[in-house]
Amino acid sequence: MPPRSEDPRRDATGSRRGSSRGSEPREPGLGGISDARAYTPRGRTVREGGGAEQRRTPRSTRSGDPFRPALQVLDGGRTGRGGQRDTAGDGGRTGRRATAAGGRAGVVRTVSPRPVREPFDDEEDTPPPRRRSQPRRPAAQPRRPVRKPRRPPRLGDPRRRLRLGTLLALTLFASIGVRLVYLQTVDTPAYADGGLPNRLAVVELPAPRGAILDRNGEPLAHSVEARYVFADPTRVKDRFATARALSPLLGVPASDLAEKMRERTLPGTDTPLQFVYLARGVEIGTAKQIMALDLAGINTHRDERREVPGGDLAANLIGFVSQDMNGLEGLEAKYDDVLRGQAGKRTYEVGQGDLAAPIPGGYSRTTQPKPGSSLQLTVDRDLQFMTQRILAKQTAAVKGSVGAAVIIEIPSGEVLAQASQPTYDAANPTKVSSPSDRDDAATTFVVDPGSIHKAITFGAALQEGVITPDTAFPVANTVERGGVTFRDTHPVDGRTLSIPGMLAFSSNVGTIEIGERLGKERLFDYQKRFGLGQATGEGMPGEAPGRLLPPDQWSGSAYGSVPIGHSVDATPLQMAAAYAAIANNGTYVQPHLVKETVGADGDRSPAAKPTTRSVLSPANAAALRRMMEAVTTVDGPEGQATGLAAAVPGYRVAGKTGTGLRYDNGKQQPGEVGSFIGMAPAENPRYVVAVFVWSPGGGGGAVAAPAFREMMGFTLRHYRVPPSLTNKSPKFEVFPR
């Protein structure tokens, strides 16, 4: 560093001129305020005087300089090792000016570079710099160039970190804000409803099952409000005492009730069973008595009970339901989707604990129940009752019998009554000796119709012109076909027999002869036209279709058996519908049970129209009816007709008796099936009645005709049908000359 151009003038002792203390002698190495002023910012002051050398101040004298700490700061705190300046090792960093010749002292500024220190150097290893009281000795070696001090390491910019942190914070809060807005707007309904299940109560609103009505709107089966009794086995204190208290009210043995209330777990789990039915369909009054007992773990709730006012009235038609009001048999099962309503429910918000009551203004939603529609049948309740009563009385005379009766209205094809024997109480369907007692015999009782099939053979022959009402030919006592001999029960010994005579005496031989003239293909065709070989579609579930023997499967004996009603399977309803076609001037009308459905709001929907088809011409149908009257009227010295017992006083009756066989699962059963199907008044038929009675020991034919007479007589009187003009009844010539 170059010397100053104008240095203060000092005296021989090194003090400034003009100093008030300049005249005072000083010891070498001791500085005053004038010495402090001799210091420069970048070095230490060297005292000059009289050409004498400055000497270093010993370490022990540093405490005598009051400005020593400040000078150390200005000097950068650098000291030599061991407290002494290393003048030799400075490399000229401490320079000194020699005194001028004229006695004027020169000042040399020294610059000491800052030594490099590591961040973790021990501060004790580097003692603080000390001010030397004596000037350094001149360096022996050459002076080294002055180095600039090293710049301190550059620290990171805090503003960048602040900006980055601020950006991250803003991003976080923005994400949270967007999510909150989304939850408050888009997902609000889902989250609002999320906790509802924990505080909602659901009450089922049962829908009443539709009723089954007769043609006049009278109930055959309907539902009434009731109660069911249930138990929580985990809360029942004494199940045996509770069972004894409930037994007389429920009509259930106490042992059964106690067993139901036994504590147990749900199958496959460790969860205790907390609900068990004790009784269903309990009357409301009985339920109130049970609740008055205040039995622990016992309660009641709204239920529905199916009532059948007539007991067994039309039970085989109606069927029954389960405890859950699901149709299981009969019309209850077939039209279950129509009769069963759709239950509603009420869901509302309730409080917790003792406040388990609806919260005013809270969540509440009600789905109204939809009651089932009622089914109105074509059945007449009064006529059904009498038909069942007559059938039961007649079949009681034949041990182990099964009976069926069908009454069809002409020309509508509506079934007015359809009875089965045995029957059962639809309110207690399990109290039967055999499940077959619940079958509807009219649609499931498959029989070999026998001689009642002859009306179909004669009708087809009339329609095809094979015979006329005046046809007559000799009839032998027997005939053989395919190695099988067929006999007449009323042999005429080869005499000429008229068509009415063949019907009156039920001639097998004469019918086989007419069947051969007709041919198997045409006979098979008319069998199908009359509705055999297929279910009628009346409306009953499980209706048997019957079976016909196709012409290509006929054996030699089939030419003798088929025309007289053997090798044919049919149900009583199928045969009744075939006779109804004869009564309806030759038009077949599908028999049906359902008249209309009545909605809960009273709207009526008529049932689908029955299928119809022409089978015979009206003239041929009338001619056949007239000839069939011989069955109930021929009574003379030449013989008696087979159906005299079926005659109804005051009315002209046309019909046919039959003796056939019963088949069950394709196997022939012992005994025989006696039958009679007739129509009245014959001149203008209004009703067709069919009666079938099977007995393992035979004798069905002896009761079928009398049962028909009673049923037809009651039907005609019930509907106030005027009596026939009996004086106009035809006179038949059985054996024409």
XYZ file of C-alpha atoms in Angstrom:
737
model
C 0.000 0.000 0.000
C 1.623 3.360 -0.973
C 2.589 5.797 1.804
C 0.397 8.704 2.503
C 1.282 11.943 0.819
C 0.752 13.965 3.938
C 1.530 12.166 7.160
C 1.206 13.887 10.492
C 4.408 15.240 11.769
C 5.680 13.529 14.790
C 8.306 14.416 17.276
C 11.240 12.329 18.316
C 9.122 10.370 20.672
C 6.601 9.447 17.934
C 3.772 11.687 19.046
C 1.849 14.068 16.917
C 2.658 17.716 16.913
C 0.334 19.878 18.751
C -0.767 17.168 21.031
C -1.365 18.307 24.516
C 0.269 15.179 25.638
C 3.093 15.217 23.163
C 5.584 16.577 25.643
C 5.129 13.775 28.015
C 7.724 11.074 27.736
C 6.364 7.632 26.972
C 7.666 4.246 27.331
C 8.259 2.364 24.162
C 5.398 0.070 23.366
C 2.790 2.035 25.286
C 0.233 3.734 23.137
C -2.221 6.456 23.773
C -4.979 8.038 21.731
C -2.405 9.335 19.287
C -1.309 5.796 18.714
C -4.907 4.754 17.971
C -5.131 7.439 15.361
C -2.041 6.065 13.699
C -3.877 2.870 12.854
C -5.222 2.417 9.368
C -8.294 0.362 8.478
C -6.299 -2.335 6.776
C -3.210 -2.607 8.965
C -1.548 -1.797 12.200
C 0.211 1.479 13.063
C 3.986 1.337 13.376
C 5.575 3.889 15.579
C 8.513 5.642 13.992
C 11.062 7.919 15.741
C 14.637 9.185 15.331
C 15.535 6.313 13.044
C 15.207 3.906 15.842
C 13.607 0.511 14.997
C 10.207 -0.373 16.137
C 10.154 -3.354 18.396
C 7.352 -5.785 18.954
C 5.333 -5.538 22.058
C 5.447 -8.714 24.086
C 2.240 -10.699 24.569
C 2.269 -9.802 28.210
C 1.789 -6.124 27.338
C -1.456 -6.468 25.323
C -3.593 -5.720 28.280
C -2.053 -2.330 28.469
C -3.534 -1.217 25.182
C -7.195 -0.300 25.580
C -7.801 -0.292 21.836
C -6.390 -3.726 21.240
C -9.782 -5.521 20.624
C -10.921 -2.958 18.091
C -7.679 -3.213 16.234
C -7.948 -6.976 16.169
C -11.317 -6.663 14.473
C -9.901 -4.260 11.916
C -6.993 -6.585 11.328
C -9.252 -9.576 10.802
C -8.244 -11.260 14.083
C -5.078 -12.762 12.600
C -2.178 -13.583 14.844
C 0.899 -15.569 14.501
C 1.344 -18.954 16.029
C 2.266 -18.729 19.688
C 1.113 -15.124 19.943
C 3.987 -13.676 17.854
C 3.876 -12.243 14.329
C 5.609 -14.438 11.847
C 7.465 -11.779 9.973
C 9.520 -14.280 8.091
C 6.544 -16.294 6.930
C 4.312 -13.378 6.006
C 5.961 -13.132 2.671
C 6.077 -9.373 2.801
C 2.509 -9.075 4.084
C 3.847 -6.783 6.840
C 5.742 -4.002 5.214
C 7.703 -1.321 6.889
C 9.100 1.939 5.686
C 12.536 3.059 6.692
C 12.864 6.410 8.242
C 13.773 9.272 5.998
C 17.273 10.767 6.028
C 16.065 14.069 7.161
C 14.716 12.544 10.339
C 11.169 12.445 8.988
C 9.567 9.241 9.797
C 7.738 7.182 7.135
C 4.653 5.047 7.812
C 4.272 1.556 6.356
C 0.779 0.074 6.209
C 0.588 -3.628 6.576
C -2.218 -5.801 5.140
C -2.726 -9.175 6.596
C -4.845 -11.534 4.503
C -7.490 -13.506 6.334
C -6.467 -17.113 6.799
C -8.898 -19.725 5.511
C -10.769 -21.387 8.341
C -12.896 -24.473 8.187
C -16.450 -24.172 9.493
C -15.835 -26.596 12.326
C -12.350 -25.514 13.436
C -12.030 -25.344 17.149
C -11.954 -21.745 18.230
C -9.525 -22.620 20.993
C -6.911 -23.670 18.447
C -6.688 -20.125 17.060
C -6.111 -17.568 19.803
C -7.273 -14.059 19.130
C -4.758 -11.733 17.534
C -2.694 -9.486 19.762
C -1.362 -6.084 19.165
C 2.320 -5.886 19.197
C 3.733 -3.017 21.246
C 7.064 -3.128 19.492
C 7.660 -2.855 15.796
C 8.527 -5.907 13.834
C 12.005 -6.461 12.703
C 12.692 -5.986 9.062
C 12.118 -9.067 7.054
C 15.188 -10.759 5.832
C 13.556 -12.235 2.746
C 12.087 -10.408 -0.218
C 8.648 -8.941 0.064
C 5.796 -11.025 -1.342
C 2.813 -9.661 -3.310
C -0.316 -8.824 -1.364
C -3.250 -11.212 -1.867
C -6.869 -10.221 -1.817
C -8.880 -11.788 0.963
C -11.102 -14.717 -0.041
C -14.754 -13.903 -0.357
C -17.008 -15.622 2.163
C -19.190 -18.477 0.781
C -22.412 -17.278 -0.807
C -25.449 -18.277 1.140
C -28.766 -19.513 -0.451
C -31.320 -16.905 -1.341
C -34.094 -17.105 1.321
C -36.540 -15.396 -0.990
C -36.538 -18.395 -3.325
C -37.337 -20.736 -0.473
C -40.125 -18.466 0.678
C -41.615 -18.332 -2.771
C -41.490 -22.125 -3.132
C -43.051 -22.687 0.289
C -45.777 -20.160 -0.447
C -46.559 -21.868 -3.750
C -46.851 -25.287 -2.091
C -49.092 -23.913 0.638
C -51.366 -22.213 -1.871
C -51.595 -25.405 -3.919
C -52.554 -27.414 -0.844
C -55.243 -24.968 0.238
C -56.581 -24.734 -3.308
C -56.938 -28.535 -3.480
C -58.749 -28.577 -0.159
C -61.045 -25.798 -1.325
C -61.911 -27.552 -4.569
C -62.656 -30.762 -2.681
C -64.906 -28.946 -0.230
C -66.835 -27.318 -3.042
C -67.233 -30.709 -4.748
C -68.501 -32.327 -1.563
C -70.933 -29.496 -0.898
C -72.378 -29.469 -4.389
C -71.951 -32.775 -6.218
C -71.773 -35.366 -3.435
C -74.125 -33.623 -1.053
C -77.031 -36.113 -1.405
C -74.798 -39.149 -0.981
C -73.117 -37.831 2.156
C -76.337 -36.410 3.518
C -77.915 -39.856 3.267
C -74.840 -41.686 4.469
C -75.843 -41.709 8.101
C -79.538 -42.278 7.590
C -79.504 -46.086 7.933
C -78.302 -45.736 11.516
C -81.285 -43.657 12.520
C -84.047 -44.881 10.243
C -86.917 -47.147 11.119
C -88.733 -49.155 8.457
C -92.298 -50.332 8.880
C -93.790 -52.650 6.279
C -97.212 -51.723 5.008
C -98.776 -55.027 3.919
C -100.889 -55.145 0.797
C -104.069 -57.191 1.133
C -104.343 -60.187 -1.154
C -107.172 -60.076 -3.629
C -110.288 -62.113 -3.042
C -111.706 -64.969 -5.093
C -115.372 -64.298 -5.799
C -118.158 -66.298 -7.343
C -120.116 -65.071 -10.362
C -122.382 -62.987 -8.103
C -119.547 -61.339 -6.182
C -119.824 -63.562 -3.114
C -116.447 -64.371 -1.556
C -115.131 -67.876 -1.905
C -111.794 -66.889 -0.368
C -110.626 -63.541 0.945
C -108.098 -62.028 3.325
C -108.819 -60.485 6.716
C -106.584 -58.574 9.081
C -105.023 -60.690 11.788
C -101.941 -60.836 13.990
C -98.949 -63.079 14.223
C -97.372 -63.975 17.555
C -93.610 -64.197 17.781
C -90.968 -64.697 20.433
C -87.440 -63.466 21.047
C -85.789 -66.496 22.684
C -82.996 -64.317 24.094
C -85.519 -62.336 26.150
C -87.852 -65.109 27.250
C -87.240 -65.673 30.947
C -89.027 -68.976 31.496
C -89.965 -70.638 28.232
C -91.916 -73.446 29.875
C -94.094 -71.118 31.924
C -94.553 -68.877 28.887
C -95.570 -71.849 26.754
C -98.155 -72.949 29.321
C -99.662 -69.465 29.341
C -99.865 -69.248 25.529
C -101.007 -72.779 24.756
C -104.754 -72.355 25.481
C -104.889 -69.077 23.549
C -103.044 -70.296 20.468
C -104.347 -73.845 20.457
C -100.807 -75.188 20.184
C -99.339 -77.778 22.576
C -97.148 -76.229 25.250
C -94.309 -78.615 24.402
C -94.235 -77.347 20.814
C -94.209 -73.722 21.948
C -91.432 -74.371 24.460
C -89.317 -76.007 21.788
C -89.776 -73.022 19.480
C -88.649 -70.652 22.250
C -85.468 -72.596 22.963
C -82.365 -70.449 22.596
C -80.257 -71.311 19.585
C -78.091 -69.638 16.979
C -78.646 -68.964 13.337
C -77.407 -71.821 11.134
C -73.732 -71.487 10.363
C -73.194 -68.478 12.656
C -72.720 -67.581 16.294
C -75.538 -65.027 16.175
C -78.366 -65.893 18.555
C -81.808 -66.349 17.032
C -83.996 -63.422 18.084
C -87.198 -64.091 16.144
C -89.409 -67.134 15.809
C -93.059 -67.437 14.822
C -95.326 -68.971 17.412
C -98.575 -68.613 15.449
C -99.831 -66.933 12.280
C -103.225 -65.540 11.434
C -104.264 -65.086 15.046
C -107.487 -63.198 15.580
C -107.116 -59.643 16.804
C -109.041 -60.326 20.013
C -106.786 -63.261 20.868
C -103.708 -61.155 20.176
C -104.951 -58.516 22.621
C -105.343 -61.167 25.319
C -101.775 -62.328 24.706
C -100.405 -58.811 24.983
C -102.333 -58.310 28.208
C -100.308 -61.158 29.764
C -97.170 -58.996 29.391
C -94.887 -61.970 28.807
C -91.195 -61.203 28.397
C -89.970 -61.782 24.857
C -93.488 -62.257 23.419
C -95.040 -59.794 20.998
C -97.542 -59.554 18.158
C -97.613 -57.771 14.834
C -100.004 -57.139 11.982
C -100.669 -60.153 9.818
C -103.110 -61.381 7.203
C -105.232 -64.484 7.297
C -106.902 -66.197 4.361
C -110.475 -67.034 5.116
C -112.585 -69.533 3.187
C -116.158 -68.888 4.294
C -117.457 -72.127 2.797
C -114.819 -74.381 4.347
C -114.523 -77.051 1.678
C -116.681 -75.128 -0.802
C -114.825 -75.232 -4.119
C -111.650 -75.990 -2.160
C -110.259 -78.208 -4.928
C -110.685 -75.274 -7.306
C -109.544 -72.450 -5.053
C -106.524 -74.131 -3.521
C -104.683 -72.521 -0.618
C -101.835 -70.183 0.279
C -98.790 -70.332 2.501
C -98.413 -68.408 5.739
C -96.702 -65.685 3.736
C -99.757 -65.391 1.492
C -98.185 -67.088 -1.525
C -100.452 -69.294 -3.614
C -99.509 -72.969 -3.461
C -102.303 -74.876 -5.195
C -105.378 -74.342 -7.301
C -106.422 -70.941 -8.556
C -104.492 -69.340 -5.700
C -101.323 -70.624 -7.324
C -102.320 -70.151 -10.967
C -103.271 -66.490 -10.502
C -100.900 -65.668 -7.676
C -99.404 -62.723 -9.555
C -102.881 -61.215 -9.946
C -104.104 -61.841 -6.418
C -100.927 -60.923 -4.560
C -100.457 -57.246 -3.877
C -97.261 -55.263 -3.612
C -96.373 -54.426 -0.038
C -95.476 -50.846 0.766
C -93.241 -49.460 3.470
C -92.766 -46.403 5.568
C -89.238 -45.240 6.302
C -88.826 -42.488 8.860
C -86.164 -40.959 11.104
C -86.308 -41.826 14.785
C -84.459 -40.804 17.906
C -82.071 -42.967 19.858
C -82.613 -44.921 23.037
C -85.758 -43.980 24.890
C -86.562 -41.424 22.182
C -87.117 -44.054 19.520
C -90.025 -42.167 18.054
C -90.512 -40.365 14.737
C -88.647 -37.069 14.598
C -90.990 -34.237 13.610
C -89.781 -32.755 10.371
C -87.179 -35.495 9.960
C -86.651 -37.778 7.043
C -89.815 -39.626 6.064
C -90.756 -41.545 2.963
C -93.821 -43.705 2.419
C -94.457 -46.163 -0.390
C -98.123 -46.931 -0.455
C -99.081 -50.615 -0.726
C -100.857 -51.841 -3.818
C -103.613 -54.306 -2.919
C -103.993 -57.321 -5.147
C -106.779 -57.646 -7.680
C -109.745 -59.883 -7.028
C -110.614 -62.802 -9.241
C -114.273 -63.255 -10.156
C -115.109 -66.750 -11.280
C -117.931 -68.119 -13.347
C -118.795 -70.478 -10.507
C -122.130 -70.084 -8.758
C -121.597 -70.542 -5.034
C -125.046 -72.017 -4.368
C -124.864 -74.384 -7.302
C -121.337 -75.397 -6.318
C -122.522 -76.207 -2.831
C -125.364 -78.419 -4.027
C -123.189 -80.151 -6.619
C -120.611 -81.039 -3.985
C -123.304 -82.217 -1.610
C -124.952 -84.474 -4.188
C -121.628 -85.891 -5.369
C -120.508 -86.619 -1.813
C -123.797 -88.378 -1.039
C -123.729 -90.564 -4.163
C -120.064 -91.501 -3.913
C -120.490 -92.387 -0.244
C -122.502 -95.398 -1.432
C -119.459 -96.688 -3.303
C -116.514 -97.512 -1.061
C -113.169 -95.872 -1.804
C -114.528 -93.915 -4.726
C -113.336 -90.819 -6.494
C -115.881 -88.543 -8.101
C -115.964 -85.522 -10.362
C -118.807 -83.332 -11.556
C -118.851 -80.427 -14.031
C -121.721 -78.111 -14.963
C -121.276 -75.925 -18.060
C -123.567 -73.156 -19.183
C -124.713 -73.096 -22.798
C -123.793 -71.225 -24.972
C -121.214 -69.200 -22.967
C -119.060 -72.181 -21.989
C -118.824 -70.851 -18.425
C -118.250 -73.461 -15.741
C -120.997 -72.991 -13.139
C -119.803 -75.747 -10.817
C -116.835 -78.068 -10.672
C -116.787 -80.488 -7.774
C -114.388 -83.169 -6.621
C -114.710 -85.972 -4.141
C -112.938 -86.347 -1.779
C -112.448 -82.726 -0.866
C -110.849 -80.846 2.029
C -111.052 -77.671 4.075
C -108.973 -75.018 2.331
C -108.435 -73.302 5.683
C -106.607 -76.441 6.925
C -105.035 -77.943 3.812
C -102.744 -80.259 5.748
C -105.606 -82.154 7.359
C -106.064 -84.668 4.550
C -105.512 -88.374 4.398
C -103.604 -88.049 1.123
C -102.298 -85.116 -0.930
C -104.379 -86.433 -3.845
C -107.481 -85.441 -1.891
C -106.657 -81.842 -2.807
C -106.578 -82.567 -6.552
C -109.252 -81.203 -8.848
C -110.636 -84.446 -10.251
C -112.335 -82.754 -13.205
C -108.974 -81.727 -14.726
C -106.565 -84.335 -13.327
C -108.730 -87.467 -13.269
C -107.625 -89.240 -16.474
C -110.029 -91.955 -17.525
C -110.811 -94.272 -20.368
C -114.184 -92.640 -21.190
C -115.859 -95.743 -22.593
C -119.316 -95.473 -24.079
C -119.702 -91.705 -23.586
C -117.166 -91.454 -26.434
C -119.793 -92.993 -28.788
C -121.507 -89.609 -29.125
C -118.317 -88.315 -30.812
C -118.257 -91.290 -33.195
C -121.927 -90.862 -34.128
C -121.595 -87.086 -34.472
C -118.601 -87.430 -36.832
C -120.505 -90.047 -38.892
C -123.503 -87.727 -39.183
C -121.355 -84.780 -40.193
C -119.497 -86.844 -42.774
C -122.721 -88.372 -44.161
C -121.774 -91.899 -43.190
C -125.097 -92.290 -41.380
C -128.390 -90.458 -41.094
C -130.962 -90.379 -38.299
C -132.855 -93.098 -40.165
C -129.896 -95.440 -40.641
C -130.426 -98.981 -39.389
C -128.564 -102.273 -39.922
C -128.296 -105.721 -38.366
C -126.135 -105.866 -35.298
C -124.470 -109.056 -34.138
C -123.810 -109.858 -30.522
C -120.020 -109.859 -30.930
C -117.353 -108.720 -33.320
C -113.630 -109.515 -33.479
C -110.921 -107.049 -34.357
C -107.220 -107.804 -34.148
C -107.800 -110.964 -32.225
C -109.924 -109.186 -29.609
C -113.616 -109.974 -29.196
C -115.970 -107.075 -28.475
C -119.442 -107.832 -27.062
C -122.669 -105.956 -26.492
C -124.082 -105.780 -22.965
C -127.558 -105.696 -24.558
C -127.350 -108.334 -27.320
C -129.951 -108.060 -30.080
C -129.069 -111.355 -31.770
C -128.462 -109.847 -35.206
C -131.668 -107.889 -35.451
C -131.782 -104.616 -37.322
C -131.027 -101.818 -34.930
C -131.622 -98.111 -35.484
C -129.139 -95.425 -34.539
C -131.267 -94.286 -31.556
C -131.463 -97.936 -30.521
C -127.682 -98.291 -30.712
C -127.353 -95.257 -28.431
C -130.104 -96.415 -26.053
C -128.608 -99.877 -25.619
C -125.013 -98.666 -25.973
C -124.197 -101.163 -28.716
C -120.456 -101.707 -29.050
C -120.831 -103.821 -32.172
C -122.990 -101.249 -33.990
C -120.615 -98.387 -33.022
C -117.559 -100.320 -34.261
C -119.317 -100.853 -37.581
C -120.005 -97.104 -37.922
C -116.402 -96.340 -36.938
C -115.068 -98.546 -39.706
C -117.301 -96.795 -42.210
C -116.016 -93.438 -40.994
C -112.351 -94.437 -41.127
C -109.596 -93.928 -38.580
C -108.246 -90.688 -40.077
C -111.601 -88.916 -39.991
C -112.411 -90.253 -36.521
C -109.053 -88.997 -35.232
C -109.728 -85.599 -36.779
C -113.110 -85.265 -35.068
C -111.649 -86.347 -31.756
C -109.335 -83.340 -31.925
C -112.151 -81.043 -33.045
C -114.160 -82.040 -30.000
C -111.188 -81.025 -27.815
C -109.639 -84.374 -26.921
C -105.896 -84.883 -26.752
C -105.144 -81.364 -25.471
C -105.801 -79.375 -22.313
C -108.855 -77.166 -22.443
C -107.096 -74.187 -20.882
C -109.976 -73.717 -18.460
C -107.724 -71.969 -15.948
C -106.799 -74.713 -13.505
C -103.098 -75.423 -13.016
C -101.830 -78.900 -13.785
C -104.622 -79.780 -16.168
C -104.025 -83.121 -17.875
C -104.084 -83.010 -21.702
C -105.262 -86.573 -22.192
C -104.030 -88.723 -25.050
C -105.244 -89.841 -28.446
C -103.995 -92.741 -30.501
C -102.769 -91.469 -33.877
C -104.003 -93.452 -36.898
C -100.507 -94.598 -37.831
C -100.225 -96.288 -34.446
C -103.492 -98.171 -34.624
C -103.232 -101.910 -34.169
C -105.786 -104.400 -35.399
C -107.734 -104.178 -32.152
C -107.756 -100.369 -32.250
C -110.443 -100.514 -34.947
C -112.675 -102.036 -32.309
C -111.519 -100.174 -29.165
C -111.163 -96.567 -30.302
C -114.721 -95.989 -31.641
C -116.246 -97.172 -28.367
C -113.970 -94.969 -26.195
C -111.135 -97.302 -25.297
C -107.466 -96.643 -26.103
C -108.409 -92.996 -25.435
C -107.416 -90.939 -22.394
C -109.565 -87.956 -21.402
C -110.572 -85.937 -18.374
C -114.157 -85.318 -17.190
C -113.816 -81.659 -18.206
C -112.735 -82.570 -21.753
C -115.701 -84.871 -22.214
C -118.080 -82.285 -20.737
C -116.771 -79.675 -23.204
C -117.289 -82.094 -26.102
C -120.936 -82.604 -25.115
C -121.307 -78.846 -24.696
C -120.387 -78.498 -28.393
C -123.280 -80.844 -29.274
C -125.604 -78.827 -27.020
C -124.367 -75.546 -28.558
C -125.545 -76.429 -32.065
C -122.226 -77.962 -32.999
C -119.928 -75.069 -31.917
C -117.136 -75.890 -29.510
C -116.559 -73.199 -26.858
C -113.547 -73.396 -24.611
C -114.721 -74.004 -21.025
C -113.460 -71.367 -18.626
C -113.567 -70.548 -14.928
C -112.438 -66.911 -14.784
C -114.986 -64.295 -15.679
C -113.057 -61.095 -14.934
C -110.537 -59.478 -12.637
C -111.512 -56.631 -10.337
C -108.805 -54.150 -9.421
C -108.437 -52.554 -5.997
C -109.946 -49.376 -7.465
C -112.974 -51.267 -8.751
C -111.942 -51.381 -12.394
C -113.091 -54.568 -14.076
C -111.125 -56.358 -16.749
C -112.996 -59.145 -18.560
C -111.119 -62.366 -19.125
C -109.891 -63.238 -22.573
C -112.595 -64.511 -24.839
C -112.704 -68.306 -25.086
C -111.661 -69.975 -28.295
C -114.469 -71.357 -30.430
C -114.673 -73.571 -33.502
C -117.348 -75.314 -35.492
C -117.472 -79.078 -35.152
C -120.947 -80.045 -36.354
C -123.585 -78.268 -38.335
C -126.573 -77.067 -36.281
C -128.835 -79.566 -38.074
C -126.573 -82.508 -37.360
C -126.076 -81.356 -33.779
C -129.866 -81.161 -33.319
C -130.317 -84.582 -34.913
C -127.693 -86.075 -32.614
C -129.314 -84.525 -29.530
C -132.690 -85.925 -30.593
C -131.262 -89.435 -30.995
C -129.495 -89.161 -27.637
C -132.832 -88.587 -25.941
C -133.450 -92.304 -26.488
C -130.913 -93.006 -23.745
C -133.226 -91.512 -21.111
C -136.620 -92.422 -22.631
C -136.621 -95.887 -24.263
C -138.416 -98.208 -21.956
C -140.497 -100.980 -23.450
C -140.877 -104.672 -23.983
C -137.874 -104.613 -26.290
C -135.621 -103.358 -23.572
C -134.736 -100.453 -21.348
C -132.251 -97.773 -22.142
C -129.101 -97.474 -20.045
C -129.862 -93.959 -18.860
C -133.379 -94.100 -17.514
C -132.099 -93.227 -14.053
C -130.824 -89.916 -15.423
C -134.224 -88.658 -16.594
C -135.317 -85.373 -15.009
C -139.071 -85.093 -14.464
C -140.594 -82.318 -16.526
C -137.601 -81.868 -18.821
C -136.348 -83.510 -21.960
C -132.840 -84.846 -21.371
C -130.310 -86.018 -23.958
C -127.211 -87.834 -22.790
C -125.124 -90.965 -22.705
C -123.927 -93.420 -20.130
C -120.425 -94.811 -20.056
C -118.276 -97.417 -18.393
C -114.576 -96.967 -18.625
C -111.268 -97.516 -16.913
C -109.001 -95.335 -14.815
C -105.305 -94.839 -15.445
C -102.836 -93.454 -12.955
C -99.312 -92.666 -14.169
C -100.022 -94.764 -17.249
C -101.124 -97.796 -15.254
C -104.647 -99.181 -15.322
C -106.319 -99.184 -11.936
C -108.699 -101.847 -10.682
C -112.417 -101.291 -10.844
C -114.288 -99.178 -13.355
C -115.400 -95.636 -14.012
C -119.133 -95.083 -14.320
C -120.199 -91.870 -16.025
C -123.126 -89.963 -17.414
C -123.096 -86.761 -19.435
C -126.316 -85.093 -20.458
C -127.949 -81.817 -21.468
C -131.307 -80.233 -20.791
C -133.720 -79.120 -21.999
C -132.831 -81.268 -24.990
C -134.844 -79.154 -27.433
C -132.842 -76.063 -26.440
C -130.073 -77.032 -24.055
C -129.143 -74.577 -21.346
C -126.745 -76.687 -19.287
C -124.506 -79.696 -19.595
C -123.802 -81.836 -16.542
C -121.068 -84.488 -16.441
C -120.647 -86.966 -13.579
C -117.795 -89.473 -13.192
C -117.426 -91.955 -10.339
C -114.604 -94.458 -9.974
C -114.573 -97.271 -7.462
C -112.045 -100.089 -7.107
C -114.907 -102.548 -6.569
C -117.078 -101.216 -9.409
C -120.572 -99.835 -9.130
C -119.773 -96.326 -10.324
C -122.280 -96.559 -13.141
C -125.042 -97.239 -10.641
C -124.551 -93.841 -8.932
C -123.484 -91.619 -11.853
C -126.926 -91.381 -13.492
C -128.822 -90.663 -10.249
C -126.252 -88.017 -9.333
C -126.777 -86.414 -12.747
C -130.553 -86.347 -12.253
C -130.268 -84.498 -8.952
C -127.680 -82.030 -10.192
C -129.496 -81.227 -13.431
C -132.823 -80.933 -11.660
C -131.454 -78.465 -9.123
C -129.691 -76.460 -11.831
C -132.854 -76.080 -13.913
C -134.885 -75.036 -10.912
C -132.150 -72.762 -9.566
C -132.102 -70.768 -12.779
C -135.873 -71.036 -13.240
C -135.768 -72.792 -16.589
C -139.299 -73.504 -17.805
C -140.202 -77.187 -18.079
C -140.094 -78.855 -21.468
C -143.156 -79.730 -23.484
C -142.847 -83.442 -22.840
C -145.720 -84.218 -25.119
C -143.416 -83.305 -27.946
C -140.726 -85.805 -26.945
C -139.750 -88.054 -29.848
C -140.926 -91.622 -30.126
C -138.065 -93.888 -31.119
C -138.294 -97.039 -33.154
C -135.473 -99.194 -31.879
C -135.979 -102.169 -34.154
C -137.356 -100.922 -37.445
C -138.899 -103.522 -39.704
